[in-house]
Coordinates of C-alpha atoms in Angstrom, one line a residue:
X15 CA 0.0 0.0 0.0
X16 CA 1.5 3.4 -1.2
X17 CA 2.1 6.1 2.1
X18 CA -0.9 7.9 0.2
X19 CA -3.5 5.4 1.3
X20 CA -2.6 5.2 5.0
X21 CA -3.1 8.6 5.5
X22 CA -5.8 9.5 7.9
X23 CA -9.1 10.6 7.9
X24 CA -8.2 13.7 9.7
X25 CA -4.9 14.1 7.4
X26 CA -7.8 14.3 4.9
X27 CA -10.0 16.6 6.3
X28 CA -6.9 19.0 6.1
X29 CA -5.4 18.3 2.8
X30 CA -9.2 18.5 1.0
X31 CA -10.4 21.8 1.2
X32 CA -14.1 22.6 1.7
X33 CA -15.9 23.7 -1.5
X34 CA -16.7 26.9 0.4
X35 CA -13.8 27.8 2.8
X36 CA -15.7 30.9 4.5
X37 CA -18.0 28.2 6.0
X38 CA -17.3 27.1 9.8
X39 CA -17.8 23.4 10.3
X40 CA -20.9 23.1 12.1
X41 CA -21.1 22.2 16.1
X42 CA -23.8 19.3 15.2
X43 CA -22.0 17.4 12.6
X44 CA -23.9 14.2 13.1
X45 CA -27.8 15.9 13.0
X46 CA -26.2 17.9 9.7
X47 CA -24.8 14.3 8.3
X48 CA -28.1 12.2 9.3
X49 CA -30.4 15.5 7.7
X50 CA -28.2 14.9 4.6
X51 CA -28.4 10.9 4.7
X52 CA -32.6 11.7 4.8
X53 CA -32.4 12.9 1.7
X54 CA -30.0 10.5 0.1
X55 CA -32.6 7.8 1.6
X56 CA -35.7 9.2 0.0
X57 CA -34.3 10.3 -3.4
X58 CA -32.9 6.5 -3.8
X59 CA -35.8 5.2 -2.9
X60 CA -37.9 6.9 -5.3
X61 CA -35.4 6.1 -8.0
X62 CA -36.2 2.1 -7.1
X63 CA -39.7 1.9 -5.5
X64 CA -40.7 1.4 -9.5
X65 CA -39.1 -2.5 -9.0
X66 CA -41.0 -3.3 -5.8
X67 CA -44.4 -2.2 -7.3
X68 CA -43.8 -3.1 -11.4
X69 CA -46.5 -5.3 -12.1
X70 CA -49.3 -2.9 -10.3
X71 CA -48.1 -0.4 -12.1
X72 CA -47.8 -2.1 -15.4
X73 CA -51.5 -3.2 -15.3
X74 CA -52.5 -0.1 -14.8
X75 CA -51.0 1.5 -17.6
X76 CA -51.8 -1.0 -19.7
X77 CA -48.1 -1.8 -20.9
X78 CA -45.7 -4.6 -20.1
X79 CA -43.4 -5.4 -17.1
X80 CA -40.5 -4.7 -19.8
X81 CA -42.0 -1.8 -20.9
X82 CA -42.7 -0.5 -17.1
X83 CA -39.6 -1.1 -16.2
X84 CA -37.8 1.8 -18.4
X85 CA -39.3 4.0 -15.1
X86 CA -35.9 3.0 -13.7
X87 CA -33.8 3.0 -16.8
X88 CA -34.9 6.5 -17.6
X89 CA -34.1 7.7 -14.1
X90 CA -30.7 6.5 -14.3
X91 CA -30.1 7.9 -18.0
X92 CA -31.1 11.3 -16.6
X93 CA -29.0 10.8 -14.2
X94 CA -26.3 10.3 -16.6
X95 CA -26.1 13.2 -18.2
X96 CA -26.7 15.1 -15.3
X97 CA -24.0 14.4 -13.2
X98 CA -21.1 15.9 -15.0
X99 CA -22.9 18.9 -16.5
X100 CA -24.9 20.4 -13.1
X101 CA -22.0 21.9 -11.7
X102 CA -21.3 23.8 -15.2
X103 CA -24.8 24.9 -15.5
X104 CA -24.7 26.3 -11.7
X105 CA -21.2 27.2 -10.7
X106 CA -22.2 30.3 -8.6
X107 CA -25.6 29.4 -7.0
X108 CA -25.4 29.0 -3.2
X109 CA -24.9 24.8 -2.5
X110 CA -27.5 25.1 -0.1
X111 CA -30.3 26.3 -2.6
X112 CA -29.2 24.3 -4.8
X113 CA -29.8 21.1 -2.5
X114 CA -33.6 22.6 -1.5
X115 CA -34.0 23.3 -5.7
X116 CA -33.1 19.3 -6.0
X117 CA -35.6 18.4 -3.5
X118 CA -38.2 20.5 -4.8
X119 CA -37.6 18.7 -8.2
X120 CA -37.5 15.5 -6.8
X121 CA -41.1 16.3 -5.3
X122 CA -42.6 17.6 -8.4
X123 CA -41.4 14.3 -9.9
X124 CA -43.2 11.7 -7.4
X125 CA -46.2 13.8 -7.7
X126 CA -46.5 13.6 -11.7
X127 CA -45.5 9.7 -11.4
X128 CA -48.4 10.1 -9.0
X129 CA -51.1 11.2 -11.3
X130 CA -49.4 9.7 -14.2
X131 CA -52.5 8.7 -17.3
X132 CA -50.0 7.3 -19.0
X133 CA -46.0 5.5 -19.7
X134 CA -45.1 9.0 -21.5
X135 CA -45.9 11.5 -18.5
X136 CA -44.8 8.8 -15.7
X137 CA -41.2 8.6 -17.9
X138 CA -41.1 12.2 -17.8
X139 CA -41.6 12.8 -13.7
X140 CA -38.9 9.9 -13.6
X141 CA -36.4 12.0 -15.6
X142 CA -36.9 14.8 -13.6
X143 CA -36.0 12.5 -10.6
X144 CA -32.9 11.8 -12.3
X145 CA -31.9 15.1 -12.4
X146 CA -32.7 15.8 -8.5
X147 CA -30.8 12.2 -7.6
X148 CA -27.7 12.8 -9.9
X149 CA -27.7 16.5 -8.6
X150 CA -28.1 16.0 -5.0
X151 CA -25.2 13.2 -5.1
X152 CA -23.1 15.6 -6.6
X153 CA -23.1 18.2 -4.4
X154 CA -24.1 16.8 -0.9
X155 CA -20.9 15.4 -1.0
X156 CA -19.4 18.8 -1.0
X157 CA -21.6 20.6 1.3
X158 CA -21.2 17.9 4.1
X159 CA -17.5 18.4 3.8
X160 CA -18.0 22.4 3.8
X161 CA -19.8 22.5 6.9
X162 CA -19.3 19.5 9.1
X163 CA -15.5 18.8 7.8
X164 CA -15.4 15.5 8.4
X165 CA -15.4 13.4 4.7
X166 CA -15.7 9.9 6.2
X167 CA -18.7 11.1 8.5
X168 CA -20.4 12.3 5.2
X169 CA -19.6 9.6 2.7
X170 CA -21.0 6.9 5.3
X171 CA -24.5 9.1 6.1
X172 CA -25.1 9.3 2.4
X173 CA -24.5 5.5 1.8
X174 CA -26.5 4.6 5.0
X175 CA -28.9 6.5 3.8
X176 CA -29.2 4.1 0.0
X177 CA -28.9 1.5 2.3
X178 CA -31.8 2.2 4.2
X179 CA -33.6 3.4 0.9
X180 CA -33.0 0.0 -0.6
X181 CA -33.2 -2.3 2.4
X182 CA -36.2 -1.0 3.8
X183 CA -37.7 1.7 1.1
X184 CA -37.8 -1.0 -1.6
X185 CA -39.8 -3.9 0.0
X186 CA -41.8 -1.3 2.0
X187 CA -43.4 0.1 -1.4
X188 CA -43.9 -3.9 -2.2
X189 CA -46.1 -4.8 0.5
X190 CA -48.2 -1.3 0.4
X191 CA -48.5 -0.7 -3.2
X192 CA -50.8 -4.6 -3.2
X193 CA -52.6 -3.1 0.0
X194 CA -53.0 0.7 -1.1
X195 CA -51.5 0.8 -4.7
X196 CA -48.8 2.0 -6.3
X197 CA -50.0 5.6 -6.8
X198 CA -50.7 5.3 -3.0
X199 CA -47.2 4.4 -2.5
X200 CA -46.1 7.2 -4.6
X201 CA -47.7 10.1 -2.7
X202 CA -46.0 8.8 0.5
X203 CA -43.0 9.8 -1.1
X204 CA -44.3 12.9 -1.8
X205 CA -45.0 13.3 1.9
X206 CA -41.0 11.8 3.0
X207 CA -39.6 14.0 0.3
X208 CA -41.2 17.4 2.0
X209 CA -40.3 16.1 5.4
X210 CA -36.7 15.8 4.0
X211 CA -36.7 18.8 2.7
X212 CA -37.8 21.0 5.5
X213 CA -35.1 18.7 7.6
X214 CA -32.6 20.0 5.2
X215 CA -33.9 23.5 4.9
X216 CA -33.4 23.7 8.7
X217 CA -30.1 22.8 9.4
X218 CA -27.8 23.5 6.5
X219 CA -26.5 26.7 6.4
X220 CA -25.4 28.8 3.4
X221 CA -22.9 26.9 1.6
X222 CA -21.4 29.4 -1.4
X223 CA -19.9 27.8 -4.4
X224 CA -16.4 27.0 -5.0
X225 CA -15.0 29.3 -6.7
X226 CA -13.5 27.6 -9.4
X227 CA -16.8 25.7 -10.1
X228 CA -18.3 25.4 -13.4
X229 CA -17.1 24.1 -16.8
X230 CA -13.1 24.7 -16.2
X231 CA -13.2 22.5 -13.0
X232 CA -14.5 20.1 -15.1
X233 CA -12.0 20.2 -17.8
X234 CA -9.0 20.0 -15.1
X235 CA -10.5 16.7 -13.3
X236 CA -10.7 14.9 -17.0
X237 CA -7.3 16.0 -17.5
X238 CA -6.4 13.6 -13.8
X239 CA -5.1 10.2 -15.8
X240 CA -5.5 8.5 -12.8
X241 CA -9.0 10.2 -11.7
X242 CA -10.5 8.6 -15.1
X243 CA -9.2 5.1 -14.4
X244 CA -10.6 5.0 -11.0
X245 CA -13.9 6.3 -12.0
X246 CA -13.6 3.6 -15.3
X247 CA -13.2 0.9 -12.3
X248 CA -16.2 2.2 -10.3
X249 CA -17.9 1.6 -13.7
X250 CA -16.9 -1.9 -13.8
X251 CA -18.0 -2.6 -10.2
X252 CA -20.9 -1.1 -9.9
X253 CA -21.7 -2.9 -13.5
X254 CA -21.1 -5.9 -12.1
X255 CA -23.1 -5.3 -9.2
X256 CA -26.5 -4.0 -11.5
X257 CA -26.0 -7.0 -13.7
X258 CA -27.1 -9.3 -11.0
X259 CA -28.6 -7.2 -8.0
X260 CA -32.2 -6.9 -10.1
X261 CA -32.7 -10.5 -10.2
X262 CA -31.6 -11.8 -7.0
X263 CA -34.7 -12.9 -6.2
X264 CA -35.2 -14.4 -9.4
X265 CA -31.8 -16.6 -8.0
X266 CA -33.2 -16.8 -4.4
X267 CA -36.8 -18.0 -5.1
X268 CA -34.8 -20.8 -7.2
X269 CA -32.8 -22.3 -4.3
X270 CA -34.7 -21.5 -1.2
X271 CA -38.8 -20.4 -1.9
X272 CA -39.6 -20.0 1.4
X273 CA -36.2 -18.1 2.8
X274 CA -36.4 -15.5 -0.1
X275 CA -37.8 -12.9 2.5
X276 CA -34.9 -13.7 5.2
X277 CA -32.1 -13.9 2.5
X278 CA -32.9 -10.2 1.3
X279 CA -33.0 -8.9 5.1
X280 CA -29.6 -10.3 4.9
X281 CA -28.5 -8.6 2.1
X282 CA -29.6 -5.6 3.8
X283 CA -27.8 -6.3 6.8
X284 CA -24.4 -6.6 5.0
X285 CA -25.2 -3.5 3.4
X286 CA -25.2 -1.8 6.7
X287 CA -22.1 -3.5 7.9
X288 CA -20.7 -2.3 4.2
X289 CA -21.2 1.2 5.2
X290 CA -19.7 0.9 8.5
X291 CA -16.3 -0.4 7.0
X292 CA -16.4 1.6 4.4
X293 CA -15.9 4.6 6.8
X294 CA -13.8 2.6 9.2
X295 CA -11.3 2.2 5.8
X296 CA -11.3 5.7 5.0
X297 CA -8.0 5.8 6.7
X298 CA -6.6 3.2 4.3
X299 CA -8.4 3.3 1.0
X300 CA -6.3 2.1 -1.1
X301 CA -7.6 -1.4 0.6
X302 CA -10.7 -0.2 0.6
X303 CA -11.5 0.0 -2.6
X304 CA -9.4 -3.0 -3.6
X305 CA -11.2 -5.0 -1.2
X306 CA -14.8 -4.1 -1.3
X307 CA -14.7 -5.3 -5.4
X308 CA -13.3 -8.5 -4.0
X309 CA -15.8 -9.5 -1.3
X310 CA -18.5 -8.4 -3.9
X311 CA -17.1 -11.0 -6.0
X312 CA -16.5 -13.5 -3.8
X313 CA -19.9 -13.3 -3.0
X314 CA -21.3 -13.6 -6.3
X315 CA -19.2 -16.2 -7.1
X316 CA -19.9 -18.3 -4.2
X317 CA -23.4 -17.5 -5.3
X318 CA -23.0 -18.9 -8.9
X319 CA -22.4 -22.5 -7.2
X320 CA -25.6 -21.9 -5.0
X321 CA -24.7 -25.7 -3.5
X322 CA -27.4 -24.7 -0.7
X323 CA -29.3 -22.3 1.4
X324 CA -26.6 -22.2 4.2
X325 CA -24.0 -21.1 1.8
X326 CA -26.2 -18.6 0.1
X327 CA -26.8 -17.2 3.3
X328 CA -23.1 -16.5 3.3
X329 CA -22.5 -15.3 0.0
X330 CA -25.9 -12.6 0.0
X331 CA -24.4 -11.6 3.2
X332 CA -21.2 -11.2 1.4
X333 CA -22.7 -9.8 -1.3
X334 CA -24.0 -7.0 1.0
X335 CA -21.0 -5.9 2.5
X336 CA -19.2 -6.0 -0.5
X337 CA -21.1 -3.6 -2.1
X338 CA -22.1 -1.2 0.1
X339 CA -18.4 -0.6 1.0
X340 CA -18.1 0.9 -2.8
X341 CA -20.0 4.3 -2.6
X342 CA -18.3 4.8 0.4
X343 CA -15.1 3.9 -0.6
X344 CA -14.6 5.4 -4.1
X345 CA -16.3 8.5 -2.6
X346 CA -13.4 9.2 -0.7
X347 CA -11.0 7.7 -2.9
X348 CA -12.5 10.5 -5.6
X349 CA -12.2 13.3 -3.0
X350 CA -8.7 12.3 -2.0
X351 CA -7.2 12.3 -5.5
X352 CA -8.6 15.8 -6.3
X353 CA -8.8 17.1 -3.5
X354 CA -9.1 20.9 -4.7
X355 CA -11.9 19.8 -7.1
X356 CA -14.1 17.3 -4.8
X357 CA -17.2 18.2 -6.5
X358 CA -16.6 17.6 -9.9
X359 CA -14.4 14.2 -9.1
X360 CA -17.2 13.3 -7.3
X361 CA -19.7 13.9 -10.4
X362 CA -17.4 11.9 -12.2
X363 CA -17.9 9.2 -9.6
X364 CA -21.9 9.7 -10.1
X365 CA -21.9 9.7 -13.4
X366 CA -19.7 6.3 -13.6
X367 CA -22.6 4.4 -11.2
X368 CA -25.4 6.1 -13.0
X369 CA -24.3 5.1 -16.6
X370 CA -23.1 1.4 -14.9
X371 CA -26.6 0.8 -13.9
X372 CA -28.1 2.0 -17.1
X373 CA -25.9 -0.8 -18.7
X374 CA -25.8 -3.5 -15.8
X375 CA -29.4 -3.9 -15.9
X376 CA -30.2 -4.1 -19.6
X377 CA -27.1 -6.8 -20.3
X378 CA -28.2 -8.5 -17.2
X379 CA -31.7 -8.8 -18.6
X380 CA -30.1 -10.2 -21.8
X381 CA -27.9 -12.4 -20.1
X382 CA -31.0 -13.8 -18.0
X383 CA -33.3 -13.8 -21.0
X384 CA -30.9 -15.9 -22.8
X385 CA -28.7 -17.8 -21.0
X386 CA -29.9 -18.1 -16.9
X387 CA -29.5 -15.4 -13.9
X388 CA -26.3 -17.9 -12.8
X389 CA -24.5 -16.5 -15.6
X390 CA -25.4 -13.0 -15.2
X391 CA -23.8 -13.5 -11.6
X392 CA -20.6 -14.7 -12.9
X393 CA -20.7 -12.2 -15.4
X394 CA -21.1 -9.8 -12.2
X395 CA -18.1 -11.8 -10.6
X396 CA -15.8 -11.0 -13.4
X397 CA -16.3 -7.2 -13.6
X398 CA -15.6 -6.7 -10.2
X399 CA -12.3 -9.0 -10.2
X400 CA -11.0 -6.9 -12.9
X401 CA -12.3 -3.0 -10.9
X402 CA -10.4 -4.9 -8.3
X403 CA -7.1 -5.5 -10.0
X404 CA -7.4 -2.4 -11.4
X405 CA -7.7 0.4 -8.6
X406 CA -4.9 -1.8 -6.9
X407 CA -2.7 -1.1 -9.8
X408 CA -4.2 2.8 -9.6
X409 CA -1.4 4.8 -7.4
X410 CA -3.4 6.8 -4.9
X411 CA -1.6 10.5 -5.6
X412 CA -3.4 13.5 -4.3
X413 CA -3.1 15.9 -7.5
X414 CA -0.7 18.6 -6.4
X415 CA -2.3 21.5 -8.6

C-alpha cells in the first residue's frame, strides 16, 4: 500500500479543502450528516420503489413489465447526463439552494408519477427525478465536507442512507403498493420527500460555491489520468453489481422459496455493515477500494455455485457488504485524489454508477433472458475482479495542482 492510502481521515480533512472555505464546520456534525443521509434515503428510494411495485403499475398503464420497467432505466439515463454537466450549469448558486431546488424537483417528480394517465408522463416525472438524484449526489458530498469537515462522517451518512432506501424503502413500497396501490405508495414519497426537505432546509447553512466551479473545474478533473481510471473501475464494479442485484430474487426463489424474504433482510444487513467499513477504511483506502470489489465478488461467485441455502446465506451476506463498501469507498477515494476539485471528481464518480446501472441492468436482462441469472452473476463476478485489480494497480496520488 502506497504512504498515500494510509493517511488519515483527519490528514484528509486537512489536505481536501471545503468547497466553500468561509464556511465554519458546524457544532452538530452528526444531525447535519443524518439531515443529509434523509435525503440521500428518500431520493434512492424513489429512483427504485418502481421495481418493488412493477406489475401494479404495469397493469394499470396497460403496458408490459418490460416496458414499465424503463421507469428505472430512464431515471438512471437522466442521471447520466446530469452528473457531470450540473456543476457547469450552476457554478455560482449557493450549494445550499441548490440542494432545496433538487428536493423540490424531486417532489414535483413523485407527484406527476403520482397522477401519471399514462407510460409518456410517468417517464417524464422519472427524468426529472434523475436530475434531483444525480444532482443531489453531486453536491451533498461537497456541502457535508463544507460545513461539518469530516469526509468519512459524510460519505458513510449518504451511503447509510441508499442502504436504508434499498433495504427497507424498496420492500416497504412492495407490500403497500398490493394493499394501497402504487400511486398510493407514490404520494407517500411525496410526503417523505417534503419532510426531508424541510429537515434540510433547517439545518444547513449557506454553503457558497467553490470558486472555481463550473465548466473549467471540469476540464482540469478529466485531464487527472488516474481520476478517469478510478472512475472507469467504479464503472466496472458497480456494472457488475446491477447486472445481478435486479434478479436476485429471481436466483433466491430458485434455491430456497420459502427463505427468499430472510435472505434479502440479509442482504440488507451486510449492506449496513458495508457502510460501516467503508468509513472505518477511510484511513486506508487504497484497501478499501481494492477490497470491497473483492468481497463483492466473492460473494457472487460463491453464489454462482448456489450448493445450498446455508451457503447462500453467506454469500448474500457477502454480497451485501461487498457492495455497500463501494460508494463509500470510491467517494473518498475521488475526493482524496482531487482534492481541490471534490465536486466535480465526485460527479465523475456519479456519473460512472449512474451510466453502470443504465448498462448492468439491460445486459443482465439479456444475459437472464438468454442464458440463466447464474451466468449474469458470474458475469457480475468477473467485472468486479477486474475494478479490483485495477484500482490496486491505480497509485493513490493526491493531484498537487
Amino acid at each position: 500500500m502506497t504512504d498515500a492510502g494510509r493517511v488519515t481521515c483527519s490528514e484528509q480533512t486537512r489536505t481536501t479543502p471545503p468547497l466553500a472555505t468561509d464556511t465554519a464546520p458546524t457544532p452538530r456534525p452528526a444531525i447535519t450528516a443524518l439531515a443529509l443521509a434523509g435525503g440521500t434515503a428518500v431520493l434512492v428510494g424513489s429512483e427504485f420503489v418502481p421495481a418493488g411495485v412493477l406489475p401494479l403499475l404495469a397493469h394499470d398503464l396497460h403496458v408490459s413489465e418490460g416496458r414499465a420497467g424503463l421507469a428505472v432505466a430512464a431515471t438512471a439515463l437522466a442521471g447520466a447526463v446530469t452528473a457531470p454537466t450540473i456543476a457547469s450549469v450552476l457554478p455560482r448558486v449557493d450549494r445550499r439552494r441548490v440542494l432545496l431546488g433538487l428536493m423540490v424537483l424531486a417532489l414535483i417528480s413523485n407527484a406527476l408519477v403520482a397522477v401519471a394517465p399514462t407510460l409518456g408522463v410517468l417517464l417524464v416525472g422519472r427524468m426529472l427525478l434523475g436530475v434531483a438524484v444525480a444532482g443531489y449526489w453531486t453536491f451533498t458530498f461537497g456541502v457535508g465536507l463544507a460545513v461539518t469537515g469530516r469526509p468519512a462522517l459524510v460519505s458513510t451518512a449518504m451511503s447509510l442512507g441508499t442502504s436504508v432506501a434499498t433495504i427497507v424503502g424498496v420492500p416497504l413500497a412492495s407490500t403497500l403498493g398490493d394493499r394501497i396501490g402504487w400511486r398510493a405508495v407514490f404520494g407517500g414519497l411525496i410526503v417523505a420527500t417534503t419532510a426531508s426537505g424541510l429537515a434540510l432546509a433547517r439545518v444547513i447553512p449557506s454553503v457558497p460555491a467553490h470558486p472555481g466551479a463550473g465548466p473549467e473545474m471540469m476540464r482540469q478533473v478529466l485531464g487527472n489520468p488516474r481520476l478517469l481510471a478510478g472512475a472507469a473501475m467504479v464503472t466496472l464494479v458497480a456494472f457488475g453489481n446491477f447486472a445481478a442485484y435486479p434478479y436476485i430474487r429471481v436466483a433466491l426463489h430458485s434455491v430456497t422459496p420459502s427463505a427468499v424474504a430472510v435472505l434479502l433482510l440479509l442482504w440488507g444487513i451486510g449492506g449496513l455493515i458495508g457502510n460501516l467499513a467503508g468509513g472505518w477504511l477511510s484511513s486506508r483506502l487504497q484497501l478499501g477500494v481494492v477490497l470491497a470489489p473483492v468481497i463483492l465478488a466473492a460473494g457472487l461467485i460463491v453464489m454462482t455455485a448456489h450448493p445450498n441455502a446455508v451457503v447462500v446465506a453467506g454469500a448474500v451476506l457477502a454480497w451485501g457488504v461487498g457492495f455497500n463498501m463501494v460508494p463509500v469507498t470510491t467517494q473518498l477515494w475521488v475526493s482524496r485524489i482531487e482534492p481541490r476539485r471534490v465536486e466535480s471528481a465526485v460527479a465523475l464518480q456519479v456519473t460512472a454508477f449512474q451510466v453502470a446501472i443504465t448498462i448492468g441492468a439491460v445486459v443482465g436482462g439479456a444475459i437472464v433472458d438468454h442464458r440463466d441469472v447464474w451466468t449474469a452473476m458470474a458475469v457480475g463476478a468477473v467485472a468486479a475482479a477486474i475494478a479490483a485489480a485495477g484500482f490496486g494497480a491505480i497509485r493513490l496520488v493526491p493531484r498537487a495542482d
